[in-house]
Amino acid sequence: MKMTVNRIRVVVLGSPRSGKSAVVVRYLTKRYIGEYSSTGDFLYTHRVAFDGAVSEVEIMDTSNCAIRGCLGEHVRWGDAFAVVYSVCERRSFLAAAELLSLLAQTRLPSCAAITLLGNKRDLEHAREVHAEEGQELSLRFGCQFYEVSAAESCAGAALAFHALLREARALALLLPAPRRKLAAYSVSKVIGTIFGKNSKSVRKKRPSLSI
Ligand code: GDP
Ligand code: MG
C-alpha cells in the first residue's frame, strides 16, 4: 500500500536549561543522558507513521534563539511548536508565556499546532510553578499542555510529541499550503514589541495531562 508522506516542522522553544534538548532526545532516542550541548540549534529528521500515513518530521532544538536573533526565523519556519519551561523555575514559565504570546500574535489562529511542556516534574521539592498554572496558561492560548519529566520517563515526551504531530498533520490537511505560508507575518515586528506584555485569551480548551 502506498503511504502519503507529508513534512512537519517542529520548533522547540523555551528558556535556557529548561530541558528542551533533554525532552527532544528522550522523544527521539528514549534516552536521558543528563548533559546536552547548548552551543547552537540542532535539527533532527525522522519519519513517523501514525493513522495509516507517514510524516517526515524535522525537529529544531533551539538554543538561546531570542538572544541570537533567530527567533523570528524559527517562528516562520515551523508548523508546530513545543514551548518548554521548567516547573522549578518561574522565570522560565514567564518566558514560555511570552513565547506563546508571540506565537499567538504572529500566526493566525489554527495555523500552528502548539504544545506547552512543563518539564522536570520529578523535582517536586523544588517546584515553583503549579500544574494548574500551566493548565491555565494553555487555556489562555488554546494550546495543548503536558507536565513531563525527561529525566524520569519516555512516556511524557512521547505522548506530547505524538499529540503535537497529530494536530500538525490535521492542520496541514485542513489548510492549503499557500494560506499557511501567509499566516506567519510581521514576526520580527511583534518580537520587538510584545515581550513583557500579556496576551488575551483567544482559543478553546485542549486536552492536557501530567505524565
Ligand atoms: P536546554 O538548555 O533547554 O536544552 O536544557 P537541557 O536539556 O540542556 O537541560 C538542562 C539541564 O536540566 C541538564 O542538566 C539536564 O540534565 C537537566 N534536566 C533536563 N530535563 C530534566 C528533568 O526532567 N528533570 C531533571 N531533574 N533535570 C532535567
Ligand atoms: Mg539545549
PDB file of C-alpha atoms and ligand atoms in Angstrom:
ATOM      1  CA  MET A   1       0.000   0.000   0.000  1.00  0.00           C
ATOM      2  CA  LYS A   2       1.319   3.454  -0.922  1.00  0.00           C
ATOM      3  CA  MET A   3       1.561   5.795   2.037  1.00  0.00           C
ATOM      4  CA  THR A   4       1.273   9.547   1.871  1.00  0.00           C
ATOM      5  CA  VAL A   5       4.269  11.427   3.211  1.00  0.00           C
ATOM      6  CA  ASN A   6       3.933  14.944   4.469  1.00  0.00           C
ATOM      7  CA  ARG A   7       6.503  17.103   6.192  1.00  0.00           C
ATOM      8  CA  ILE A   8       6.038  18.537   9.662  1.00  0.00           C
ATOM      9  CA  ARG A   9       8.480  21.057  11.033  1.00  0.00           C
ATOM     10  CA  VAL A  10       8.579  21.255  14.811  1.00  0.00           C
ATOM     11  CA  VAL A  11      10.363  24.047  16.658  1.00  0.00           C
ATOM     12  CA  VAL A  12      11.247  23.549  20.329  1.00  0.00           C
ATOM     13  CA  LEU A  13      11.431  26.858  22.166  1.00  0.00           C
ATOM     14  CA  GLY A  14      11.999  27.917  25.768  1.00  0.00           C
ATOM     15  CA  SER A  15      14.448  29.321  28.292  1.00  0.00           C
ATOM     16  CA  PRO A  16      17.989  28.000  28.516  1.00  0.00           C
ATOM     17  CA  ARG A  17      18.257  24.962  30.857  1.00  0.00           C
ATOM     18  CA  SER A  18      14.527  24.289  30.868  1.00  0.00           C
ATOM     19  CA  GLY A  19      15.241  20.880  29.337  1.00  0.00           C
ATOM     20  CA  LYS A  20      14.454  21.373  25.637  1.00  0.00           C
ATOM     21  CA  SER A  21      17.295  19.134  24.473  1.00  0.00           C
ATOM     22  CA  ALA A  22      16.561  16.521  27.131  1.00  0.00           C
ATOM     23  CA  VAL A  23      12.903  16.331  26.061  1.00  0.00           C
ATOM     24  CA  VAL A  24      13.778  16.105  22.357  1.00  0.00           C
ATOM     25  CA  VAL A  25      16.440  13.444  22.916  1.00  0.00           C
ATOM     26  CA  ARG A  26      14.034  11.482  25.129  1.00  0.00           C
ATOM     27  CA  TYR A  27      11.411  11.548  22.418  1.00  0.00           C
ATOM     28  CA  LEU A  28      13.802  10.590  19.606  1.00  0.00           C
ATOM     29  CA  THR A  29      16.021   8.033  21.358  1.00  0.00           C
ATOM     30  CA  LYS A  30      14.117   7.145  24.543  1.00  0.00           C
ATOM     31  CA  ARG A  31      17.327   8.011  26.406  1.00  0.00           C
ATOM     32  CA  TYR A  32      18.299  10.553  29.016  1.00  0.00           C
ATOM     33  CA  ILE A  33      21.974  11.430  29.165  1.00  0.00           C
ATOM     34  CA  GLY A  34      21.978  14.301  31.657  1.00  0.00           C
ATOM     35  CA  GLU A  35      24.083  16.878  29.831  1.00  0.00           C
ATOM     36  CA  TYR A  36      23.456  18.196  26.352  1.00  0.00           C
ATOM     37  CA  SER A  37      25.369  20.507  24.069  1.00  0.00           C
ATOM     38  CA  SER A  38      23.949  24.009  24.085  1.00  0.00           C
ATOM     39  CA  THR A  39      26.199  25.621  21.514  1.00  0.00           C
ATOM     40  CA  GLY A  40      23.573  26.091  18.823  1.00  0.00           C
ATOM     41  CA  ASP A  41      20.418  24.823  17.186  1.00  0.00           C
ATOM     42  CA  PHE A  42      20.132  21.157  16.301  1.00  0.00           C
ATOM     43  CA  LEU A  43      17.957  19.880  13.501  1.00  0.00           C
ATOM     44  CA  TYR A  44      16.798  16.275  13.716  1.00  0.00           C
ATOM     45  CA  THR A  45      14.903  14.481  10.981  1.00  0.00           C
ATOM     46  CA  HIS A  46      12.931  11.283  11.349  1.00  0.00           C
ATOM     47  CA  ARG A  47       9.940   9.520   9.861  1.00  0.00           C
ATOM     48  CA  VAL A  48       6.900   8.623  11.882  1.00  0.00           C
ATOM     49  CA  ALA A  49       3.926   6.524  10.868  1.00  0.00           C
ATOM     50  CA  PHE A  50       0.578   7.027  12.518  1.00  0.00           C
ATOM     51  CA  ASP A  51      -3.071   6.865  11.494  1.00  0.00           C
ATOM     52  CA  GLY A  52      -2.095   4.990   8.334  1.00  0.00           C
ATOM     53  CA  ALA A  53       0.236   7.639   6.906  1.00  0.00           C
ATOM     54  CA  VAL A  54       3.894   8.611   7.168  1.00  0.00           C
ATOM     55  CA  SER A  55       5.252  12.012   8.084  1.00  0.00           C
ATOM     56  CA  GLU A  56       8.748  13.309   7.593  1.00  0.00           C
ATOM     57  CA  VAL A  57       9.352  15.164  10.848  1.00  0.00           C
ATOM     58  CA  GLU A  58      12.010  17.815  11.295  1.00  0.00           C
ATOM     59  CA  ILE A  59      12.635  18.905  14.862  1.00  0.00           C
ATOM     60  CA  MET A  60      14.583  22.090  15.535  1.00  0.00           C
ATOM     61  CA  ASP A  61      16.006  22.036  19.068  1.00  0.00           C
ATOM     62  CA  THR A  62      16.775  25.710  19.561  1.00  0.00           C
ATOM     63  CA  SER A  63      19.310  27.324  21.855  1.00  0.00           C
ATOM     64  CA  ASN A  64      19.201  30.932  23.029  1.00  0.00           C
ATOM     65  CA  CYS A  65      17.452  31.989  19.845  1.00  0.00           C
ATOM     66  CA  ALA A  66      15.813  35.066  21.392  1.00  0.00           C
ATOM     67  CA  ILE A  67      19.300  36.387  22.184  1.00  0.00           C
ATOM     68  CA  ARG A  68      20.928  35.148  18.974  1.00  0.00           C
ATOM     69  CA  GLY A  69      18.225  36.849  16.929  1.00  0.00           C
ATOM     70  CA  CYS A  70      16.881  33.816  15.082  1.00  0.00           C
ATOM     71  CA  LEU A  71      13.566  33.525  16.902  1.00  0.00           C
ATOM     72  CA  GLY A  72      11.604  35.175  14.091  1.00  0.00           C
ATOM     73  CA  GLU A  73      13.118  32.844  11.533  1.00  0.00           C
ATOM     74  CA  HIS A  74      12.175  29.813  13.640  1.00  0.00           C
ATOM     75  CA  VAL A  75       8.622  31.047  14.095  1.00  0.00           C
ATOM     76  CA  ARG A  76       8.203  31.422  10.340  1.00  0.00           C
ATOM     77  CA  TRP A  77       9.830  28.057   9.651  1.00  0.00           C
ATOM     78  CA  GLY A  78       7.743  25.899  11.989  1.00  0.00           C
ATOM     79  CA  ASP A  79       4.381  24.218  11.514  1.00  0.00           C
ATOM     80  CA  ALA A  80       4.317  23.059  15.115  1.00  0.00           C
ATOM     81  CA  PHE A  81       5.837  24.399  18.326  1.00  0.00           C
ATOM     82  CA  ALA A  82       6.747  22.885  21.666  1.00  0.00           C
ATOM     83  CA  VAL A  83       7.243  25.619  24.268  1.00  0.00           C
ATOM     84  CA  VAL A  84       9.187  24.215  27.202  1.00  0.00           C
ATOM     85  CA  TYR A  85       9.588  25.579  30.721  1.00  0.00           C
ATOM     86  CA  SER A  86      10.917  24.098  33.942  1.00  0.00           C
ATOM     87  CA  VAL A  87       8.365  23.659  36.737  1.00  0.00           C
ATOM     88  CA  CYS A  88      11.273  24.523  39.074  1.00  0.00           C
ATOM     89  CA  GLU A  89      11.916  27.925  37.543  1.00  0.00           C
ATOM     90  CA  ARG A  90       9.198  30.552  37.463  1.00  0.00           C
ATOM     91  CA  ARG A  91      11.257  32.739  35.166  1.00  0.00           C
ATOM     92  CA  SER A  92      11.156  30.042  32.509  1.00  0.00           C
ATOM     93  CA  PHE A  93       7.376  29.865  32.889  1.00  0.00           C
ATOM     94  CA  LEU A  94       7.099  33.623  32.313  1.00  0.00           C
ATOM     95  CA  ALA A  95       9.327  33.272  29.255  1.00  0.00           C
ATOM     96  CA  ALA A  96       7.050  30.482  27.979  1.00  0.00           C
ATOM     97  CA  ALA A  97       4.065  32.825  28.362  1.00  0.00           C
ATOM     98  CA  GLU A  98       5.900  35.440  26.279  1.00  0.00           C
ATOM     99  CA  LEU A  99       6.672  32.881  23.591  1.00  0.00           C
ATOM    100  CA  LEU A 100       3.045  31.751  23.451  1.00  0.00           C
ATOM    101  CA  SER A 101       2.032  35.374  23.152  1.00  0.00           C
ATOM    102  CA  LEU A 102       4.464  35.826  20.286  1.00  0.00           C
ATOM    103  CA  LEU A 103       3.124  32.764  18.508  1.00  0.00           C
ATOM    104  CA  ALA A 104      -0.473  33.888  19.011  1.00  0.00           C
ATOM    105  CA  GLN A 105       0.291  37.282  17.506  1.00  0.00           C
ATOM    106  CA  THR A 106       2.371  36.140  14.571  1.00  0.00           C
ATOM    107  CA  ARG A 107       0.438  33.076  13.445  1.00  0.00           C
ATOM    108  CA  LEU A 108      -3.243  33.273  12.600  1.00  0.00           C
ATOM    109  CA  PRO A 109      -5.367  31.125  14.950  1.00  0.00           C
ATOM    110  CA  SER A 110      -5.335  27.465  13.972  1.00  0.00           C
ATOM    111  CA  CYS A 111      -2.350  27.826  11.664  1.00  0.00           C
ATOM    112  CA  ALA A 112       0.154  26.261  14.006  1.00  0.00           C
ATOM    113  CA  ALA A 113      -0.031  23.335  16.393  1.00  0.00           C
ATOM    114  CA  ILE A 114       1.335  24.324  19.783  1.00  0.00           C
ATOM    115  CA  THR A 115       2.050  22.429  22.980  1.00  0.00           C
ATOM    116  CA  LEU A 116       3.198  23.808  26.320  1.00  0.00           C
ATOM    117  CA  LEU A 117       5.519  21.466  28.231  1.00  0.00           C
ATOM    118  CA  GLY A 118       6.251  21.884  31.930  1.00  0.00           C
ATOM    119  CA  ASN A 119       9.429  19.825  32.326  1.00  0.00           C
ATOM    120  CA  LYS A 120      11.302  18.494  35.418  1.00  0.00           C
ATOM    121  CA  ARG A 121       8.206  17.371  37.250  1.00  0.00           C
ATOM    122  CA  ASP A 122      10.409  14.833  39.050  1.00  0.00           C
ATOM    123  CA  LEU A 123      11.841  17.740  41.101  1.00  0.00           C
ATOM    124  CA  GLU A 124       8.677  18.154  43.173  1.00  0.00           C
ATOM    125  CA  HIS A 125      10.574  19.535  46.196  1.00  0.00           C
ATOM    126  CA  ALA A 126      11.912  22.400  44.066  1.00  0.00           C
ATOM    127  CA  ARG A 127       8.665  23.147  42.237  1.00  0.00           C
ATOM    128  CA  GLU A 128       7.955  26.864  41.654  1.00  0.00           C
ATOM    129  CA  VAL A 129       5.108  26.544  39.140  1.00  0.00           C
ATOM    130  CA  HIS A 130       1.931  24.615  39.954  1.00  0.00           C
ATOM    131  CA  ALA A 131       0.425  22.328  37.330  1.00  0.00           C
ATOM    132  CA  GLU A 132      -2.768  24.443  37.487  1.00  0.00           C
ATOM    133  CA  GLU A 133      -0.799  27.495  36.318  1.00  0.00           C
ATOM    134  CA  GLY A 134       0.458  25.626  33.272  1.00  0.00           C
ATOM    135  CA  GLN A 135      -3.062  24.418  32.591  1.00  0.00           C
ATOM    136  CA  GLU A 136      -4.423  27.943  32.933  1.00  0.00           C
ATOM    137  CA  LEU A 137      -1.785  29.357  30.560  1.00  0.00           C
ATOM    138  CA  SER A 138      -2.558  26.700  27.962  1.00  0.00           C
ATOM    139  CA  LEU A 139      -6.252  27.546  28.188  1.00  0.00           C
ATOM    140  CA  ARG A 140      -5.468  31.216  27.580  1.00  0.00           C
ATOM    141  CA  PHE A 141      -3.668  30.371  24.378  1.00  0.00           C
ATOM    142  CA  GLY A 142      -5.731  27.352  23.329  1.00  0.00           C
ATOM    143  CA  CYS A 143      -2.740  25.047  23.149  1.00  0.00           C
ATOM    144  CA  GLN A 144      -2.053  21.584  24.473  1.00  0.00           C
ATOM    145  CA  PHE A 145      -0.386  21.163  27.855  1.00  0.00           C
ATOM    146  CA  TYR A 146       1.628  18.391  29.458  1.00  0.00           C
ATOM    147  CA  GLU A 147       3.777  18.195  32.535  1.00  0.00           C
ATOM    148  CA  VAL A 148       6.664  15.847  31.808  1.00  0.00           C
ATOM    149  CA  SER A 149       9.976  14.678  33.190  1.00  0.00           C
ATOM    150  CA  ALA A 150      12.634  13.982  30.594  1.00  0.00           C
ATOM    151  CA  ALA A 151      14.794  12.584  33.399  1.00  0.00           C
ATOM    152  CA  GLU A 152      12.220  10.135  34.715  1.00  0.00           C
ATOM    153  CA  SER A 153      10.442   8.607  31.749  1.00  0.00           C
ATOM    154  CA  CYS A 154       9.922   8.418  27.990  1.00  0.00           C
ATOM    155  CA  ALA A 155       6.154   8.389  28.239  1.00  0.00           C
ATOM    156  CA  GLY A 156       5.507  12.099  28.714  1.00  0.00           C
ATOM    157  CA  ALA A 157       7.734  13.303  25.883  1.00  0.00           C
ATOM    158  CA  ALA A 158       6.391  10.607  23.553  1.00  0.00           C
ATOM    159  CA  LEU A 159       2.778  11.391  24.314  1.00  0.00           C
ATOM    160  CA  ALA A 160       3.279  15.138  23.993  1.00  0.00           C
ATOM    161  CA  PHE A 161       5.111  14.894  20.659  1.00  0.00           C
ATOM    162  CA  HIS A 162       2.632  12.414  19.196  1.00  0.00           C
ATOM    163  CA  ALA A 163      -0.284  14.657  20.101  1.00  0.00           C
ATOM    164  CA  LEU A 164       1.506  17.658  18.614  1.00  0.00           C
ATOM    165  CA  LEU A 165       2.306  15.820  15.371  1.00  0.00           C
ATOM    166  CA  ARG A 166      -1.256  14.567  15.082  1.00  0.00           C
ATOM    167  CA  GLU A 167      -2.575  18.111  15.379  1.00  0.00           C
ATOM    168  CA  ALA A 168       0.034  19.466  12.954  1.00  0.00           C
ATOM    169  CA  ARG A 169      -0.914  16.860  10.377  1.00  0.00           C
ATOM    170  CA  ALA A 170      -4.605  17.645  10.793  1.00  0.00           C
ATOM    171  CA  LEU A 171      -3.896  21.351  10.234  1.00  0.00           C
ATOM    172  CA  ALA A 172      -1.805  20.581   7.157  1.00  0.00           C
ATOM    173  CA  LEU A 173      -4.720  18.653   5.688  1.00  0.00           C
ATOM    174  CA  LEU A 174      -7.230  21.352   6.535  1.00  0.00           C
ATOM    175  CA  LEU A 175      -5.259  24.333   5.299  1.00  0.00           C
ATOM    176  CA  PRO A 176      -3.877  24.635   1.789  1.00  0.00           C
ATOM    177  CA  ALA A 177      -0.146  25.373   1.786  1.00  0.00           C
ATOM    178  CA  PRO A 178      -0.167  28.965   0.434  1.00  0.00           C
ATOM    179  CA  ARG A 179      -2.562  30.085   3.144  1.00  0.00           C
ATOM    180  CA  ARG A 180      -0.449  28.509   5.824  1.00  0.00           C
ATOM    181  CA  LYS A 181       2.528  30.384   4.482  1.00  0.00           C
ATOM    182  CA  LEU A 182       0.687  33.685   4.570  1.00  0.00           C
ATOM    183  CA  ALA A 183      -0.407  33.035   8.117  1.00  0.00           C
ATOM    184  CA  ALA A 184       3.013  33.824   9.561  1.00  0.00           C
ATOM    185  CA  TYR A 185       3.516  37.545   9.372  1.00  0.00           C
ATOM    186  CA  SER A 186       5.291  40.506  10.917  1.00  0.00           C
ATOM    187  CA  VAL A 187       7.265  38.235  13.191  1.00  0.00           C
ATOM    188  CA  SER A 188      10.229  40.479  13.782  1.00  0.00           C
ATOM    189  CA  LYS A 189       7.990  43.474  14.418  1.00  0.00           C
ATOM    190  CA  VAL A 190       5.988  41.593  17.006  1.00  0.00           C
ATOM    191  CA  ILE A 191       9.086  40.174  18.699  1.00  0.00           C
ATOM    192  CA  GLY A 192      10.298  43.705  19.197  1.00  0.00           C
ATOM    193  CA  THR A 193       7.118  44.837  20.890  1.00  0.00           C
ATOM    194  CA  ILE A 194       5.342  42.074  22.773  1.00  0.00           C
ATOM    195  CA  PHE A 195       7.816  40.776  25.301  1.00  0.00           C
ATOM    196  CA  GLY A 196       6.657  41.704  28.763  1.00  0.00           C
ATOM    197  CA  LYS A 197       3.026  42.145  27.786  1.00  0.00           C
ATOM    198  CA  ASN A 198       0.249  39.658  28.400  1.00  0.00           C
ATOM    199  CA  SER A 199      -1.954  38.302  25.679  1.00  0.00           C
ATOM    200  CA  LYS A 200      -5.709  37.882  25.914  1.00  0.00           C
ATOM    201  CA  SER A 201      -7.491  34.596  25.966  1.00  0.00           C
ATOM    202  CA  VAL A 202      -8.474  33.671  22.444  1.00  0.00           C
ATOM    203  CA  ARG A 203      -8.884  29.994  21.925  1.00  0.00           C
ATOM    204  CA  LYS A 204     -10.692  26.924  23.114  1.00  0.00           C
ATOM    205  CA  LYS A 205      -9.854  24.263  25.668  1.00  0.00           C
ATOM    206  CA  ARG A 206      -7.425  21.494  24.650  1.00  0.00           C
ATOM    207  CA  PRO A 207      -6.506  18.199  26.271  1.00  0.00           C
ATOM    208  CA  SER A 208      -3.747  18.146  28.848  1.00  0.00           C
ATOM    209  CA  LEU A 209      -2.114  15.596  31.046  1.00  0.00           C
ATOM    210  CA  SER A 210       0.605  15.082  33.612  1.00  0.00           C
ATOM    211  CA  ILE A 211       2.907  12.133  32.900  1.00  0.00           C
TER     212      ILE A 211
HETATM  213  P1  GDP B   1      18.005  23.247  27.343  1.00  0.00           P
HETATM  214  O1  GDP B   1      19.045  24.301  27.535  1.00  0.00           O
HETATM  215  O2  GDP B   1      16.628  23.806  27.467  1.00  0.00           O
HETATM  216  O3  GDP B   1      18.199  22.426  26.106  1.00  0.00           O
HETATM  217  O4  GDP B   1      18.134  22.247  28.605  1.00  0.00           O
HETATM  218  P2  GDP B   1      18.906  20.835  28.690  1.00  0.00           P
HETATM  219  O5  GDP B   1      18.129  19.778  28.002  1.00  0.00           O
HETATM  220  O6  GDP B   1      20.330  21.016  28.288  1.00  0.00           O
HETATM  221  O7  GDP B   1      18.786  20.565  30.254  1.00  0.00           O
HETATM  222  C1  GDP B   1      19.313  21.478  31.203  1.00  0.00           C
HETATM  223  C2  GDP B   1      19.644  20.731  32.478  1.00  0.00           C
HETATM  224  O8  GDP B   1      18.449  20.260  33.085  1.00  0.00           O
HETATM  225  C3  GDP B   1      20.530  19.500  32.258  1.00  0.00           C
HETATM  226  O9  GDP B   1      21.459  19.422  33.327  1.00  0.00           O
HETATM  227  C4  GDP B   1      19.561  18.352  32.287  1.00  0.00           C
HETATM  228  O10 GDP B   1      20.165  17.172  32.743  1.00  0.00           O
HETATM  229  C5  GDP B   1      18.513  18.859  33.275  1.00  0.00           C
HETATM  230  N1  GDP B   1      17.191  18.288  33.012  1.00  0.00           N
HETATM  231  C6  GDP B   1      16.538  18.269  31.823  1.00  0.00           C
HETATM  232  N2  GDP B   1      15.341  17.681  31.956  1.00  0.00           N
HETATM  233  C7  GDP B   1      15.228  17.316  33.255  1.00  0.00           C
HETATM  234  C8  GDP B   1      14.213  16.668  34.014  1.00  0.00           C
HETATM  235  O11 GDP B   1      13.149  16.268  33.525  1.00  0.00           O
HETATM  236  N3  GDP B   1      14.459  16.507  35.346  1.00  0.00           N
HETATM  237  C9  GDP B   1      15.626  16.898  35.931  1.00  0.00           C
HETATM  238  N4  GDP B   1      15.767  16.663  37.234  1.00  0.00           N
HETATM  239  N5  GDP B   1      16.598  17.508  35.246  1.00  0.00           N
HETATM  240  C10 GDP B   1      16.405  17.720  33.928  1.00  0.00           C
HETATM  241 MG    MG B   2      19.591  22.575  24.570  1.00  0.00          MG
END
